[in-house]
Coordinates of C-alpha atoms in Angstrom, one line a residue:
M1 CA -98.2 -25.6 37.5
Q2 CA -97.6 -27.4 34.1
N3 CA -95.0 -25.1 33.2
N4 CA -93.1 -25.9 36.5
N5 CA -93.6 -29.5 35.9
K6 CA -92.1 -29.3 32.1
M7 CA -89.1 -27.1 33.4
K8 CA -88.7 -29.9 36.2
E9 CA -88.6 -32.5 33.3
N10 CA -86.3 -30.7 31.3
S11 CA -83.9 -30.2 34.1
E12 CA -83.9 -33.9 34.9
T13 CA -83.5 -34.8 31.4
R14 CA -80.4 -32.5 31.1
N15 CA -79.0 -33.9 34.4
E16 CA -79.3 -37.3 33.0
V17 CA -77.6 -36.4 29.7
S18 CA -74.8 -34.9 31.6
S19 CA -74.5 -37.7 33.6
I20 CA -74.2 -40.0 30.8
N21 CA -71.6 -37.8 29.1
E22 CA -69.7 -37.6 32.5
N23 CA -69.5 -41.5 32.7
R24 CA -68.5 -41.6 29.0
K25 CA -65.7 -39.2 29.6
R26 CA -64.6 -41.2 32.7
K27 CA -64.5 -44.3 30.9
I28 CA -62.6 -43.1 28.1
S29 CA -60.0 -41.3 30.5
R30 CA -59.7 -44.5 32.5
V31 CA -58.7 -46.6 29.2
D32 CA -56.1 -43.8 28.2
K33 CA -54.9 -44.0 31.7
E34 CA -54.5 -47.6 31.6
E35 CA -52.7 -47.7 28.3
T36 CA -50.4 -44.9 29.4
E37 CA -49.7 -46.8 32.6
L38 CA -48.9 -49.7 30.6
D39 CA -46.3 -48.0 28.5
T40 CA -44.5 -46.6 31.8
P41 CA -41.8 -49.0 32.9
S42 CA -41.8 -50.6 36.4
A43 CA -39.9 -53.3 38.2
F44 CA -42.7 -55.8 37.5
N45 CA -43.9 -54.5 34.1
P46 CA -40.7 -53.2 32.2
K47 CA -41.5 -51.1 29.3
Y48 CA -39.7 -53.4 26.8
R49 CA -39.1 -57.0 27.2
V50 CA -37.7 -59.9 24.9
C51 CA -40.9 -61.4 23.7
P52 CA -40.8 -65.2 23.6
Y53 CA -43.8 -65.4 21.1
L54 CA -42.2 -64.1 18.1
D55 CA -42.0 -67.5 16.5
T56 CA -45.8 -67.6 16.3
I57 CA -46.1 -64.9 13.8
N58 CA -47.5 -66.2 10.6
R59 CA -46.4 -63.9 7.7
P60 CA -48.4 -65.6 4.9
L61 CA -51.7 -64.7 6.9
L62 CA -50.7 -61.0 7.1
D63 CA -52.6 -58.9 4.7
F64 CA -52.4 -55.1 5.2
D65 CA -54.4 -54.0 1.8
F66 CA -57.9 -54.1 3.5
E67 CA -59.7 -51.3 5.5
K68 CA -58.1 -50.6 8.9
L69 CA -61.1 -51.5 11.1
C70 CA -61.9 -53.7 14.1
S71 CA -63.3 -57.1 12.7
I72 CA -65.8 -56.8 15.7
S73 CA -66.6 -53.3 16.7
L74 CA -66.0 -51.9 12.9
T75 CA -64.2 -48.9 14.4
R76 CA -61.4 -47.3 12.8
I77 CA -59.7 -45.9 16.2
N78 CA -57.0 -47.5 18.1
V79 CA -56.8 -50.7 15.7
Y80 CA -54.1 -53.2 16.1
A81 CA -53.3 -56.4 13.6
C82 CA -53.0 -59.7 15.3
L83 CA -49.7 -61.1 13.6
V84 CA -50.8 -64.6 14.4
C85 CA -53.8 -65.0 12.4
G86 CA -53.9 -61.5 10.4
K87 CA -57.5 -60.1 12.1
Y88 CA -57.7 -56.6 13.1
F89 CA -59.0 -55.7 16.7
Q90 CA -59.6 -52.4 18.7
G91 CA -57.6 -51.5 21.7
R92 CA -54.8 -53.4 24.0
G93 CA -56.1 -52.6 27.3
T94 CA -58.2 -54.7 29.6
N95 CA -61.7 -55.5 28.4
T96 CA -60.7 -54.5 24.8
H97 CA -61.2 -56.7 21.7
A98 CA -57.6 -57.3 21.0
Y99 CA -57.0 -58.1 24.7
T100 CA -60.0 -60.6 24.8
H101 CA -58.6 -62.1 21.5
S102 CA -55.0 -62.5 22.9
V103 CA -56.5 -64.6 25.8
A104 CA -59.3 -66.6 24.1
D105 CA -57.2 -67.7 21.2
A106 CA -53.7 -67.4 22.8
H107 CA -52.5 -65.1 20.2
H108 CA -49.8 -62.7 21.8
V109 CA -48.1 -60.5 19.0
F110 CA -50.2 -57.4 17.9
L111 CA -49.2 -54.5 15.6
N112 CA -50.8 -50.8 16.1
L113 CA -51.7 -50.1 12.4
Q114 CA -51.1 -46.2 13.2
T115 CA -48.1 -46.0 15.2
L116 CA -46.4 -49.1 13.6
R117 CA -45.4 -50.2 17.1
F118 CA -45.5 -53.9 18.3
Y119 CA -46.9 -55.0 21.6
C120 CA -47.5 -58.5 23.5
L121 CA -50.8 -59.3 24.9
P122 CA -52.3 -59.7 27.4
D123 CA -49.0 -58.6 29.3
N124 CA -49.2 -55.3 27.4
Y125 CA -45.3 -54.6 26.9
E126 CA -43.9 -53.2 23.8
I127 CA -41.9 -55.5 21.5
I128 CA -38.6 -53.9 19.8
D129 CA -36.9 -56.4 17.6
S130 CA -35.3 -55.6 14.2
S131 CA -36.8 -59.2 12.9
L132 CA -40.1 -57.2 12.6
D133 CA -39.0 -54.5 10.3
D134 CA -40.1 -56.5 7.2
I135 CA -43.7 -56.5 8.7
K136 CA -43.5 -52.7 9.1
Y137 CA -42.2 -52.0 5.7
V138 CA -45.1 -54.2 4.2
L139 CA -47.5 -52.2 6.0
N140 CA -45.9 -48.9 5.0
P141 CA -43.4 -49.0 2.2
T142 CA -41.0 -46.0 1.9
F143 CA -38.9 -45.1 -1.1
T144 CA -35.6 -42.9 -1.1
Q145 CA -34.3 -41.1 -4.0
Q146 CA -32.1 -43.8 -4.6
D147 CA -34.5 -46.3 -4.6
I148 CA -36.5 -44.6 -7.2
R149 CA -33.2 -44.1 -9.3
N150 CA -32.7 -47.8 -8.9
L151 CA -36.2 -48.5 -10.8
Y152 CA -34.6 -47.3 -14.1
K153 CA -31.5 -49.6 -14.2
S154 CA -31.5 -52.0 -17.3
E155 CA -31.5 -55.2 -15.1
P156 CA -34.3 -54.9 -12.4
K157 CA -34.1 -57.4 -9.6
H158 CA -37.0 -60.2 -9.0
S159 CA -38.2 -60.2 -5.5
R160 CA -39.3 -63.4 -3.6
T161 CA -42.4 -63.5 -1.6
V162 CA -42.6 -65.6 1.7
D163 CA -44.0 -68.7 0.0
G164 CA -41.1 -68.6 -2.6
T165 CA -42.8 -67.0 -5.5
L166 CA -40.6 -64.8 -7.6
Y167 CA -42.2 -61.3 -9.0
L168 CA -41.0 -58.3 -10.5
P169 CA -41.8 -55.1 -8.4
G170 CA -44.3 -52.9 -10.5
V171 CA -45.4 -56.0 -12.3
V172 CA -47.9 -57.6 -9.8
G173 CA -51.5 -58.5 -10.2
L174 CA -54.5 -56.7 -8.6
N175 CA -57.4 -58.6 -7.0
N176 CA -60.6 -58.5 -8.9
I177 CA -63.0 -58.1 -6.0
K178 CA -66.0 -58.6 -8.2
A179 CA -66.1 -56.4 -11.2
N180 CA -63.5 -53.7 -10.7
D181 CA -61.3 -55.1 -13.5
Y182 CA -62.1 -51.6 -15.5
C183 CA -60.4 -50.0 -12.5
N184 CA -57.5 -52.2 -12.1
V185 CA -56.2 -51.5 -15.9
V186 CA -56.2 -48.0 -15.2
L187 CA -54.3 -48.5 -12.0
H188 CA -51.8 -50.6 -14.0
A189 CA -51.2 -48.1 -16.7
L190 CA -50.9 -45.2 -14.4
S191 CA -48.4 -47.1 -12.3
H192 CA -46.0 -47.3 -15.4
V193 CA -46.2 -43.5 -16.3
S194 CA -42.8 -42.9 -14.9
P195 CA -43.1 -39.1 -13.5
L196 CA -46.7 -40.1 -11.8
R197 CA -45.1 -43.0 -10.4
D198 CA -42.1 -41.3 -9.0
Y199 CA -44.2 -38.6 -7.5
F200 CA -46.5 -41.0 -5.4
L201 CA -43.6 -43.0 -4.3
R202 CA -42.6 -40.4 -2.0
E203 CA -45.2 -39.3 0.4
E204 CA -43.6 -36.1 1.1
N205 CA -44.0 -34.7 -2.1
Y206 CA -47.9 -34.3 -1.5
A207 CA -48.3 -34.8 2.2
K208 CA -47.7 -31.1 2.8
I209 CA -50.3 -29.8 0.6
K210 CA -52.8 -27.8 2.8
R211 CA -56.6 -28.5 2.5
P212 CA -59.4 -26.8 4.1
P213 CA -60.8 -28.2 7.4
G214 CA -63.2 -31.0 6.9
D215 CA -62.1 -31.7 3.4
S216 CA -61.3 -35.5 3.1
I217 CA -61.1 -35.6 -0.6
F218 CA -57.3 -35.8 0.1
N219 CA -57.8 -39.5 1.4
L220 CA -58.0 -40.4 -2.4
V221 CA -54.6 -39.0 -3.0
Q222 CA -53.3 -40.8 0.2
R223 CA -54.9 -44.0 -0.8
F224 CA -53.6 -43.8 -4.5
G225 CA -50.0 -43.3 -3.2
E226 CA -50.1 -46.2 -0.7
L227 CA -51.6 -48.4 -3.6
M228 CA -48.6 -47.1 -5.7
R229 CA -46.0 -48.0 -3.2
K230 CA -47.2 -51.3 -2.7
M231 CA -47.2 -52.3 -6.3
W232 CA -43.5 -51.3 -6.4
N233 CA -42.7 -52.7 -3.1
P234 CA -39.7 -55.1 -3.4
R235 CA -40.4 -56.7 -0.1
N236 CA -43.9 -57.8 -0.4
F237 CA -45.3 -60.9 1.4
K238 CA -47.5 -62.0 -1.7
A239 CA -47.1 -61.4 -5.5
H240 CA -50.3 -59.6 -5.6
V241 CA -52.0 -56.5 -4.2
S242 CA -55.4 -55.7 -3.4
P243 CA -56.8 -52.3 -4.2
H244 CA -59.6 -52.5 -1.7
E245 CA -58.9 -49.1 0.2
M246 CA -58.2 -47.4 -3.0
L247 CA -61.4 -48.4 -4.5
Q248 CA -63.2 -47.6 -1.3
A249 CA -62.2 -44.2 -1.7
V250 CA -63.1 -44.0 -5.3
V251 CA -66.7 -45.3 -4.5
L252 CA -67.2 -42.7 -1.9
W253 CA -65.9 -39.7 -3.5
S254 CA -67.6 -40.4 -6.9
N255 CA -71.0 -40.7 -4.9
K256 CA -71.1 -44.4 -6.0
R257 CA -70.6 -43.3 -9.9
F258 CA -68.0 -46.0 -10.0
Q259 CA -68.6 -49.3 -8.1
I260 CA -66.6 -52.5 -7.4
T261 CA -69.6 -54.7 -7.7
E262 CA -70.7 -53.5 -11.3
Q263 CA -68.7 -53.1 -14.6
G264 CA -67.9 -49.7 -15.7
D265 CA -65.9 -47.7 -18.4
P266 CA -62.4 -47.4 -18.1
I267 CA -62.2 -44.0 -19.9
D268 CA -65.0 -42.6 -17.6
Y269 CA -63.0 -43.7 -14.5
L270 CA -59.7 -42.5 -15.8
S271 CA -61.1 -39.0 -16.8
W272 CA -62.9 -38.7 -13.2
F273 CA -59.9 -40.0 -11.5
L274 CA -57.3 -37.4 -13.2
H275 CA -59.5 -34.5 -12.7
T276 CA -60.0 -35.4 -9.1
L277 CA -56.6 -36.0 -8.3
H278 CA -55.9 -32.7 -9.9
R279 CA -58.3 -30.9 -7.7
A280 CA -57.2 -32.6 -4.4
L281 CA -53.7 -31.6 -5.3
K282 CA -54.8 -28.1 -5.3
G283 CA -54.5 -27.8 -9.0
N284 CA -56.0 -24.9 -11.1
K285 CA -56.3 -24.0 -14.9
T286 CA -52.5 -23.2 -15.2
P287 CA -50.7 -26.0 -17.0
D288 CA -47.9 -26.7 -14.3
S289 CA -50.5 -26.4 -11.1
S290 CA -50.1 -30.1 -10.3
I291 CA -48.3 -33.2 -11.4
I292 CA -51.5 -34.5 -13.4
Y293 CA -51.5 -31.4 -15.7
K294 CA -47.6 -31.5 -15.8
I295 CA -47.8 -34.9 -17.4
F296 CA -50.9 -35.1 -19.4
L297 CA -52.3 -31.5 -20.2
G298 CA -52.1 -30.6 -23.9
E299 CA -53.7 -27.6 -25.8
M300 CA -55.7 -27.3 -28.9
K301 CA -57.8 -24.8 -30.8
I302 CA -61.4 -25.9 -31.7
Y303 CA -63.0 -24.1 -34.9
T304 CA -66.9 -24.3 -35.0
R305 CA -69.1 -23.2 -37.5
K306 CA -73.1 -23.6 -37.9
I307 CA -74.6 -25.5 -40.9
P308 CA -77.6 -24.1 -42.4
P309 CA -80.8 -26.1 -42.5
V310 CA -80.9 -28.5 -45.5
D311 CA -84.6 -27.6 -46.5
L312 CA -83.3 -23.9 -47.4
D313 CA -82.5 -22.8 -51.0
D314 CA -79.3 -21.6 -52.1
T315 CA -80.1 -17.9 -51.7
Q316 CA -81.4 -18.5 -48.2
K317 CA -78.3 -20.4 -47.2
T318 CA -76.2 -17.6 -48.6
L319 CA -77.9 -15.1 -46.6
L320 CA -77.5 -17.1 -43.5
L321 CA -73.8 -17.6 -44.1
A322 CA -73.1 -14.0 -44.2
T323 CA -74.5 -13.5 -40.7
E324 CA -72.5 -13.4 -37.4
E325 CA -74.2 -16.5 -36.3
Y326 CA -73.0 -18.8 -39.0
Q327 CA -69.3 -17.5 -38.9
E328 CA -66.5 -19.9 -37.8
K329 CA -65.6 -19.3 -34.3
C330 CA -62.3 -20.5 -32.6
Q331 CA -62.1 -21.6 -29.0
Q332 CA -58.6 -22.4 -27.1
S333 CA -59.2 -25.5 -25.2
N334 CA -57.1 -27.9 -22.8
F335 CA -57.1 -31.7 -23.1
L336 CA -56.2 -34.7 -21.0
Y337 CA -57.0 -37.1 -23.6
L338 CA -57.7 -37.4 -27.3
T339 CA -60.9 -39.2 -28.5
C340 CA -60.2 -41.1 -31.7
D341 CA -63.4 -41.9 -33.7
L342 CA -63.5 -45.4 -35.5
P343 CA -65.0 -45.6 -39.3
P344 CA -68.4 -47.7 -38.9
P345 CA -67.8 -51.4 -39.7
P346 CA -68.9 -52.8 -43.0
L347 CA -72.6 -54.1 -43.1
F348 CA -72.0 -57.0 -45.4
T349 CA -70.0 -60.3 -45.5
D350 CA -67.4 -61.2 -48.0
E351 CA -67.6 -63.7 -50.6
F352 CA -66.9 -66.5 -48.4
R353 CA -69.9 -65.3 -46.1
E354 CA -67.6 -64.6 -43.5
N355 CA -67.6 -61.2 -41.6
I356 CA -64.8 -58.8 -42.7
I357 CA -62.7 -57.9 -39.7
P358 CA -62.0 -54.1 -40.5
Q359 CA -58.8 -52.4 -40.2
V360 CA -57.7 -48.6 -39.8
N361 CA -54.3 -47.0 -39.5
L362 CA -53.7 -45.0 -36.3
Y363 CA -52.8 -41.8 -38.4
Q364 CA -55.9 -42.1 -40.1
L365 CA -57.5 -41.7 -36.8
L366 CA -55.3 -39.1 -35.7
S367 CA -56.0 -36.9 -38.8
K368 CA -58.9 -35.5 -36.9
F369 CA -56.6 -33.2 -35.2
N370 CA -54.4 -31.8 -38.0
G371 CA -56.6 -28.5 -38.0
I372 CA -58.1 -29.4 -41.4
T373 CA -60.5 -32.4 -41.4
E374 CA -64.1 -31.2 -40.3
K375 CA -66.3 -33.4 -38.5
E376 CA -70.1 -33.1 -38.2
Y377 CA -71.7 -32.9 -34.7
K378 CA -75.4 -32.7 -34.2
T379 CA -77.7 -31.7 -31.5
Y380 CA -81.4 -31.8 -31.2
K381 CA -81.5 -28.3 -32.9
D382 CA -78.6 -27.3 -34.8
N383 CA -75.8 -29.0 -36.7
F384 CA -72.1 -27.9 -36.5
L385 CA -68.9 -28.8 -38.3
K386 CA -65.8 -28.7 -36.1
R387 CA -62.0 -29.1 -36.7
F388 CA -59.4 -29.4 -34.0
E389 CA -56.0 -28.1 -34.2
I390 CA -53.3 -29.3 -31.5
T391 CA -51.2 -26.4 -30.5
R392 CA -49.2 -28.2 -27.5
L393 CA -48.3 -31.9 -27.0
P394 CA -48.0 -33.1 -23.4
K395 CA -45.2 -35.3 -22.2
Y396 CA -47.6 -38.2 -22.1
I397 CA -50.5 -38.6 -24.6
I398 CA -53.7 -40.7 -23.6
L399 CA -55.5 -41.9 -26.8
Y400 CA -59.3 -43.1 -26.1
I401 CA -60.6 -45.0 -29.2
K402 CA -64.2 -44.9 -29.1
R403 CA -65.5 -48.3 -29.8
F404 CA -68.8 -48.2 -28.1
T405 CA -71.9 -46.3 -29.4
K406 CA -75.3 -46.3 -27.7
N407 CA -78.4 -46.0 -29.7
T408 CA -82.1 -46.1 -28.5
F409 CA -82.2 -49.7 -28.1
F410 CA -78.7 -51.1 -27.1
L411 CA -75.1 -50.8 -27.0
E412 CA -73.0 -51.6 -29.9
K413 CA -69.1 -52.3 -30.2
N414 CA -67.0 -51.3 -33.3
P415 CA -64.4 -54.4 -33.6
T416 CA -62.2 -52.6 -35.9
I417 CA -58.5 -53.2 -35.6
V418 CA -56.2 -50.0 -35.3
N419 CA -52.8 -50.7 -36.6
F420 CA -50.2 -48.6 -34.8
P421 CA -46.6 -48.8 -34.2
I422 CA -45.0 -49.7 -30.7
K423 CA -42.1 -47.1 -31.1
N424 CA -41.5 -43.7 -32.8
V425 CA -45.2 -42.8 -33.5
D426 CA -44.6 -39.2 -35.0
F427 CA -47.6 -36.9 -33.7
G428 CA -45.7 -34.1 -35.5
D429 CA -47.6 -35.3 -38.7
I430 CA -50.7 -34.0 -37.4
L431 CA -49.4 -30.4 -36.5
S432 CA -49.4 -27.5 -38.6
M433 CA -45.9 -26.4 -39.7
H434 CA -46.2 -23.5 -37.3
N435 CA -46.8 -25.7 -34.3
R436 CA -44.4 -28.2 -35.2
D437 CA -41.5 -25.8 -35.1
K438 CA -42.4 -24.9 -31.7
L439 CA -41.9 -28.3 -30.3
N440 CA -38.4 -30.1 -30.0
N441 CA -39.6 -33.6 -30.1
T442 CA -42.8 -34.9 -31.4
K443 CA -42.1 -38.8 -31.4
Y444 CA -43.8 -41.1 -29.0
N445 CA -43.5 -44.6 -27.7
L446 CA -46.5 -46.9 -26.3
V447 CA -46.1 -47.7 -22.6
A448 CA -49.8 -48.9 -21.9
N449 CA -52.4 -50.5 -23.8
I450 CA -55.9 -51.3 -22.6
V451 CA -57.9 -53.8 -24.4
H452 CA -61.6 -54.7 -24.3
D453 CA -62.6 -58.3 -24.8
G454 CA -66.2 -59.8 -25.4
E455 CA -69.6 -58.5 -25.7
P456 CA -70.1 -54.7 -24.9
N457 CA -72.0 -55.2 -21.9
K458 CA -70.5 -58.5 -20.5
G459 CA -66.8 -58.0 -21.6
T460 CA -63.5 -57.9 -19.4
Y461 CA -60.8 -55.6 -19.6
R462 CA -56.9 -56.3 -19.8
V463 CA -53.8 -54.3 -20.3
H464 CA -50.3 -54.3 -21.8
I465 CA -47.7 -52.4 -19.9
F466 CA -44.0 -51.7 -20.8
H467 CA -41.5 -52.2 -18.2
T468 CA -39.2 -49.4 -19.2
A469 CA -36.2 -50.9 -16.9
N470 CA -35.9 -54.3 -18.8
G471 CA -37.7 -53.4 -22.1
Q472 CA -40.3 -56.1 -21.7
W473 CA -44.0 -56.1 -22.5
Y474 CA -46.4 -57.9 -19.9
E475 CA -50.1 -58.8 -19.9
M476 CA -52.1 -58.2 -17.0
Q477 CA -55.7 -59.2 -16.2
D478 CA -56.3 -58.8 -12.4
L479 CA -53.9 -61.5 -10.9
H480 CA -52.6 -63.1 -14.1
V481 CA -49.3 -61.5 -15.3
T482 CA -47.4 -63.0 -18.4
E483 CA -45.0 -61.8 -20.6
I484 CA -46.2 -61.0 -24.4
L485 CA -44.5 -60.1 -27.6
P486 CA -44.9 -56.6 -28.8
Q487 CA -46.2 -57.8 -32.2
M488 CA -49.3 -59.4 -30.4
I489 CA -50.3 -56.0 -28.9
T490 CA -51.2 -54.6 -32.3
L491 CA -53.6 -57.6 -32.9
T492 CA -55.8 -56.5 -30.0
E493 CA -58.9 -54.4 -29.8
S494 CA -57.4 -51.4 -28.2
Y495 CA -59.4 -48.9 -26.0
I496 CA -57.2 -46.7 -24.5
Q497 CA -53.5 -46.1 -25.2
I498 CA -50.8 -44.0 -23.3
Y499 CA -47.7 -42.8 -25.2
E500 CA -44.7 -41.4 -23.8
Q501 CA -42.5 -38.7 -25.5
S502 CA -39.3 -40.3 -26.6
T503 CA -36.0 -39.2 -25.2
E504 CA -34.0 -40.5 -28.1

């Protein structure tokens, strides 16, 4: 008897669930049918009309940099932007949030953020008008091959925003949402690596890359491409761009390792970002498997030998050095950036009781990679001597100047100033004669310089970028963009530098 009752209850529950699902399906199909009927022309509801509300569009309020979700239901499906107030709403049929907003606030012109089609609500007819093309281009900028070639012209044109502000495409500020300046400087620097910029300005370069079903890491590639196109858009409504969608993807795919509300380290972010982009573009270990490796990948040999313990006498050390374990070993390795170690700062003040600001030449830091200089590395158990020999230089060299050291108690910053030339840095000086003969050009020019200011845990980041077309240097810190003399760049506490192979 009890079993029969249970079976009866289960069947009733299944019937209830199936009826709920049926009601839900009918509701969805009814909404789809309504919107389909609204797109069907008739005598009283023509498909296209001349809209009398186009003059209500408020372009200064339009901002398409943020996540495309409904401001009420938070859904990402079928989202429309109100072109009068700039808010996002779902749907356009009756009983939808967009429809209700159009009736309640008398805002009539809406844009579908996915299809890029304009509609007038609550009348529900499509608007086709060439005067709206500028809005469509701000939402989804596109670049032709000719547009990209124009970026290399010697006299780039300034663009004007809707409020009359002049700006230079590619030299626009990025919003600091709270503490994401460490991400902004990296994005600014990468946007002026010309081959990387040219690749992401044309979406078709990576749109056809096939990914496994359910693999959504490719969204990071799409978000970076969208941000790059918006930064170089000559028709922006504002002289700045918000990296909100891009950083949301970073937070998601780094498992919250990088946050927009907490300060981070640009070199950690840069390393993670380049490797993640490489994987998302279906790159492998071969040098030309992705645009990332084509631009930044270099090769080196690492020679390692173990050091005998210091408490042994000379005889024991000699016997150990003759064993296989203590022989020098060579390993071939790839690199995306080179870590340069600064000499320790002086402990004492000068005769005027002032701290001495130490200085070091860039070539002295690069001598670490000449294949001769040995550097000691310690582990909890053994000590090793390593030397590094660069065998292949990439088209773009990233230098990481290691300023921060972490001990048991706190984080310390090395204030040493690095003296470096802006142009014609000859990396051939650190190569062996054999490796130098294999390379046609070993001279590089600086294109980006990331700087850290302030205390180790409380500082801020800014970046100097070189605009190739007009030959001008700019200093960028979030929304602040100013011109700067190249002589001033060498006086800063450089943290990350990007060098471009010279074409001269």
